[in-house]
PDB file of C-alpha atoms in Angstrom:
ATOM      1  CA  UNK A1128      11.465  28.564  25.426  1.00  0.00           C
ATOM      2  CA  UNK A1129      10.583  24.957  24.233  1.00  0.00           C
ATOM      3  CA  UNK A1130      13.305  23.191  22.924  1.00  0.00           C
ATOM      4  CA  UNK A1131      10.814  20.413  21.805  1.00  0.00           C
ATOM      5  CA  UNK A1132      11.174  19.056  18.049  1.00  0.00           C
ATOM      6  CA  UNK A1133       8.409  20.410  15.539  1.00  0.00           C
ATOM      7  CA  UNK A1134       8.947  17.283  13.044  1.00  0.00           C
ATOM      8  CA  UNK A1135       6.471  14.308  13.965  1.00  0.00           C
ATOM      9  CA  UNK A1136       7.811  11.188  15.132  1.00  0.00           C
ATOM     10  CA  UNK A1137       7.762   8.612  11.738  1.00  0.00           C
ATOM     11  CA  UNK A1138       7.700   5.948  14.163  1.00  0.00           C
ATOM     12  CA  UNK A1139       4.191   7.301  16.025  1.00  0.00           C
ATOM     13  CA  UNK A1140       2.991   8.898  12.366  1.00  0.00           C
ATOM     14  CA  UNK A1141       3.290   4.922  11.138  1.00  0.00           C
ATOM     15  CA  UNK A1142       2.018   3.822  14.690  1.00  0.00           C
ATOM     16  CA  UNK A1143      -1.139   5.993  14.230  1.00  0.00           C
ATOM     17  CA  UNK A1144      -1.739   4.791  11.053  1.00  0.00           C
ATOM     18  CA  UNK A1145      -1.127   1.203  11.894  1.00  0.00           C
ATOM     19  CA  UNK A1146      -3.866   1.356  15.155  1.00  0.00           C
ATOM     20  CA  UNK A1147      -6.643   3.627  12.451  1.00  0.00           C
ATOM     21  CA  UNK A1148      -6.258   0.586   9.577  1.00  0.00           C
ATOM     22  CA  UNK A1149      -6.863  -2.112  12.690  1.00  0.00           C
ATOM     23  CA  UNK A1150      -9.972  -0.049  14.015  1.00  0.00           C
ATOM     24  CA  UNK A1151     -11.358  -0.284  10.679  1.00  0.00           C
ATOM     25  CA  UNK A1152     -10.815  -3.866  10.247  1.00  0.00           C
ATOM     26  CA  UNK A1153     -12.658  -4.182  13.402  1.00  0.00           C
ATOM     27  CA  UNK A1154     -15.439  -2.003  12.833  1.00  0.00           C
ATOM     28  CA  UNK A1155     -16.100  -3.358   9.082  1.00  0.00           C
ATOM     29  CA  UNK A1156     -15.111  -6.587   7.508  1.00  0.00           C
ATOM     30  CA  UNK A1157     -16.017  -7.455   3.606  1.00  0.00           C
ATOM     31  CA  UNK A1158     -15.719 -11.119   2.872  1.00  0.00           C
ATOM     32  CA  UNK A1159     -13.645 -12.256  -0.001  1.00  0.00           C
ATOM     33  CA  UNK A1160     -13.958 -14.801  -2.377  1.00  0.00           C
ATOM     34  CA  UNK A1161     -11.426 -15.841  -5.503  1.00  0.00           C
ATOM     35  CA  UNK A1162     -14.538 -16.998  -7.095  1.00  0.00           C
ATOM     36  CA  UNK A1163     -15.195 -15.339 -10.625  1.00  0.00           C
ATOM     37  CA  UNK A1164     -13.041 -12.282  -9.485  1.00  0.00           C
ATOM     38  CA  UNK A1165      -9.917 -11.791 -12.071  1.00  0.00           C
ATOM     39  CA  UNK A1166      -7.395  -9.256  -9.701  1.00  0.00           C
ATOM     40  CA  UNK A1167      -5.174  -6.833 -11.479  1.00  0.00           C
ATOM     41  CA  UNK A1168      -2.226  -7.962 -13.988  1.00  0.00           C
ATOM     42  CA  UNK A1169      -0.540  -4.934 -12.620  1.00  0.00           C
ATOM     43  CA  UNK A1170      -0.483  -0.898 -11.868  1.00  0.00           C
ATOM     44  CA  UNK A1171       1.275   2.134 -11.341  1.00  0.00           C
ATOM     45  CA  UNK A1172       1.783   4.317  -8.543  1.00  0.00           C
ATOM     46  CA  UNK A1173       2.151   7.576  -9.719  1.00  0.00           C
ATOM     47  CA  UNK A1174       3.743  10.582  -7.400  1.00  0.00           C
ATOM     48  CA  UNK A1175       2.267  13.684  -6.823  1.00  0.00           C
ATOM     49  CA  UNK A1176       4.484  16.403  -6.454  1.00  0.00           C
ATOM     50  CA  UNK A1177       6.372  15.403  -9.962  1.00  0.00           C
ATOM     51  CA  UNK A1178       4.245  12.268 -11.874  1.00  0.00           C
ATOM     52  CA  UNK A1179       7.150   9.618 -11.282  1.00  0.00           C
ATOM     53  CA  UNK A1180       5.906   6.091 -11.853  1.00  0.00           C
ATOM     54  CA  UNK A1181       6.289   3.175 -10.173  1.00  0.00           C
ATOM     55  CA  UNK A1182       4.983  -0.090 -11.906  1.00  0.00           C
ATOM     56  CA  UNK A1183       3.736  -3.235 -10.549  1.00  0.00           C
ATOM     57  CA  UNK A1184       3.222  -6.407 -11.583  1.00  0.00           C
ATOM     58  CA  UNK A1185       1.276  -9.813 -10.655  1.00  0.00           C
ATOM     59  CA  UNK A1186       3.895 -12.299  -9.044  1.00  0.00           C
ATOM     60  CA  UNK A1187       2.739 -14.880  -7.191  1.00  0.00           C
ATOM     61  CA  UNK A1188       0.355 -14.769  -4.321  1.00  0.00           C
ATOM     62  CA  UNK A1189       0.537 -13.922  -0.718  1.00  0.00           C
ATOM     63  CA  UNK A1190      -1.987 -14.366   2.392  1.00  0.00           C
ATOM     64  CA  UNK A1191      -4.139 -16.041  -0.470  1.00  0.00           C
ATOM     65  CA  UNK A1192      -4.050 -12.516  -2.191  1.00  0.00           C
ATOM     66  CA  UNK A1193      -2.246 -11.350  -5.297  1.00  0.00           C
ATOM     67  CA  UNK A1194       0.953 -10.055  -5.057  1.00  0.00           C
ATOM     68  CA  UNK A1195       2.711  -7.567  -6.968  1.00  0.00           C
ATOM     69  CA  UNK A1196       6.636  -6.902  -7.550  1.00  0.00           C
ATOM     70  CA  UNK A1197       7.972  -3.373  -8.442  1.00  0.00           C
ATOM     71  CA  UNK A1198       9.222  -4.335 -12.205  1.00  0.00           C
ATOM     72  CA  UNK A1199      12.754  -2.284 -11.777  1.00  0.00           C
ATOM     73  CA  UNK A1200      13.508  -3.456  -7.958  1.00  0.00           C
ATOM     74  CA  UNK A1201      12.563  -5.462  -5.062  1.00  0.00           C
ATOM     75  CA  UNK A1202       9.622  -3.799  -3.720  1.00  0.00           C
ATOM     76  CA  UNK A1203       6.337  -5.696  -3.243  1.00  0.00           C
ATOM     77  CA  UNK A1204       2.549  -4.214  -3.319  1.00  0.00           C
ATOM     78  CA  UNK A1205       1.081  -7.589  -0.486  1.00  0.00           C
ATOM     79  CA  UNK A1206      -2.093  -7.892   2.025  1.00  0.00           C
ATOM     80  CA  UNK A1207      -1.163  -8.888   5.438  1.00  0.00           C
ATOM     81  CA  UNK A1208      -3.691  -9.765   7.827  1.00  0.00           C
ATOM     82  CA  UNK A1209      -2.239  -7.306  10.300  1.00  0.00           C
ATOM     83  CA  UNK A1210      -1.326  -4.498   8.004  1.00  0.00           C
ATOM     84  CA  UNK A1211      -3.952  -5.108   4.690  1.00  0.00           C
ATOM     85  CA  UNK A1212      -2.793  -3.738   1.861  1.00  0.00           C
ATOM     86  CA  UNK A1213       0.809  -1.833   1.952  1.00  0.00           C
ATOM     87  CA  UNK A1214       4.505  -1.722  -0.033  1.00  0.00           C
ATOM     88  CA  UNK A1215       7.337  -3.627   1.186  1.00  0.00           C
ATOM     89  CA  UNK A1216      11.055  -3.872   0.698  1.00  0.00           C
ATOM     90  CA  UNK A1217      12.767  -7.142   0.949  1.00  0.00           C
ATOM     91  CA  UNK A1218      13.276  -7.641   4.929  1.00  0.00           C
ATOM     92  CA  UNK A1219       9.774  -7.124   5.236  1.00  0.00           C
ATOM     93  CA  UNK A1220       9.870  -2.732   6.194  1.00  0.00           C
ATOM     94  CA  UNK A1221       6.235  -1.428   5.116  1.00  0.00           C
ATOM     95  CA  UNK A1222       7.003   1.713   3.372  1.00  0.00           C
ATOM     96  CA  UNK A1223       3.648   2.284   2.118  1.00  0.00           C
ATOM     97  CA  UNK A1224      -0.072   2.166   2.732  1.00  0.00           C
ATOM     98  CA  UNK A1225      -3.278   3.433   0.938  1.00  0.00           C
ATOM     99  CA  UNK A1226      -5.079   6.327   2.841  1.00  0.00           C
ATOM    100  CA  UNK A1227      -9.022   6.303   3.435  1.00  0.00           C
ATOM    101  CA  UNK A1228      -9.486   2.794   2.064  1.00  0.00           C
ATOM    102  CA  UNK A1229     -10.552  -0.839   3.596  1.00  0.00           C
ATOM    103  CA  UNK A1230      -8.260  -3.584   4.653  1.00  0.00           C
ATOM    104  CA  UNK A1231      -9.783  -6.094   3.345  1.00  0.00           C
ATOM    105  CA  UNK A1232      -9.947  -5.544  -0.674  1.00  0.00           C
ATOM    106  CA  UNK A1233      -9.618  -7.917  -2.659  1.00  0.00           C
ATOM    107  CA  UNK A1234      -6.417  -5.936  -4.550  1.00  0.00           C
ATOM    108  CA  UNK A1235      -4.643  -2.861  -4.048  1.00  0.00           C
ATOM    109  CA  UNK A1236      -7.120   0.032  -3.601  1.00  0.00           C
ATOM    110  CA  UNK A1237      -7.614   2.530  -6.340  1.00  0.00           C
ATOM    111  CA  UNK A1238      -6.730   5.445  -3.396  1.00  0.00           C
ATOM    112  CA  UNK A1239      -4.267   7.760  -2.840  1.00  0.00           C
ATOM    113  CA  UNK A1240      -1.400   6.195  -1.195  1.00  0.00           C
ATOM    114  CA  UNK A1241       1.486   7.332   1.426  1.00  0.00           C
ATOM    115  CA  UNK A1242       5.099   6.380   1.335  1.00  0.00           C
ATOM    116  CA  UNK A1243       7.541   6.304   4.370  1.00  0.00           C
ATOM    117  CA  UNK A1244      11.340   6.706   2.580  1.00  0.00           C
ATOM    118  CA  UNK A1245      13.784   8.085   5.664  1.00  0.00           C
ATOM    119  CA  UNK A1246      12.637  11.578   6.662  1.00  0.00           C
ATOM    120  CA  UNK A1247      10.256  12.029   4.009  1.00  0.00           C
ATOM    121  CA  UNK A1248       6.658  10.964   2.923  1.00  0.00           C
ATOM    122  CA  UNK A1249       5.132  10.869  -0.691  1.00  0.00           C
ATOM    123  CA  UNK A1250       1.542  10.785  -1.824  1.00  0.00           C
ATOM    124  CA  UNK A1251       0.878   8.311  -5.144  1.00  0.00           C
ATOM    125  CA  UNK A1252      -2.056   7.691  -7.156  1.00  0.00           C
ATOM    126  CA  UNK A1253      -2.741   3.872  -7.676  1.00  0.00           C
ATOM    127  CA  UNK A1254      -3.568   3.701 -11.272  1.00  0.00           C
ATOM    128  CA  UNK A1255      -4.322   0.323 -13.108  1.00  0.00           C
ATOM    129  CA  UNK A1256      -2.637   0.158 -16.280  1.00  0.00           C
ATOM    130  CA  UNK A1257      -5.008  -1.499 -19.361  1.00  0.00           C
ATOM    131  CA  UNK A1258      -4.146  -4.920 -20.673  1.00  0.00           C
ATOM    132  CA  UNK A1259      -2.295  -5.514 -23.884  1.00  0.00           C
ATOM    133  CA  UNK A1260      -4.396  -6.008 -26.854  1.00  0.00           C
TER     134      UNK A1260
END
């Protein structure tokens, strides 16, 4: 009899993930230029299992790339060299990253992305919300 635990490691699920975004910054690069590209004003993440939303909104930049605060708390939507595009809370914990997308975008990816929050793991929708007339 195994006495082994079933439930994945978070640390080597976000390890994995970590080592599959850096092989495909190796493998395929896009340049980026701010030239004549406008980035989002902001977007919401919206979760699958029950449509909570989650908006962002332009605030600054970061790593010469917009960033984007959560407009009810102190979560940020940033591109990091190392990490591309992911979530943050304020000491710098990625709790997010977009599945089956590049590093490199010039904004967030219009993906599906995964959230880390203690034992558990959400899917959202990255949806760009229209500007204001």
């Amino acid at each position: 009899m195994s006495t082994r635990n079933s439930r994945p490691n978070k640390q080597t699920a976000r390890e994995r993930l970590r080592a599959e975004r850096e092989q495909q910054t190796k493998t395929e690069k896009v340049p980026y230029s701010a030239e004549g590209m406008t980035a989002l004003a902001s977007f919401t993440f919206v979760r699958h299992i029950d449509g909570l939303r989650y908006t962002f909104a332009r605030d600054g930049e970061r790593n010469g790339r917009p960033a984007y605060r959560r407009t009810d708390g102190n979560v940020w939507c940033v591109r990091s060299p190392t990490d591309g595009w992911h979530c943050e809370i304020a000491d710098g914990l990625v709790t997010a990253h977009p599945l089956n997308s590049h590093a490199d975008e010039p904004e967030p990816p219009t993906t599906v992305w995964r959230s880390f929050k203690n034992d558990r793991s959400y899917l959202y929708d990255l949806q760009p919300l229209a500007p204001e007339a």
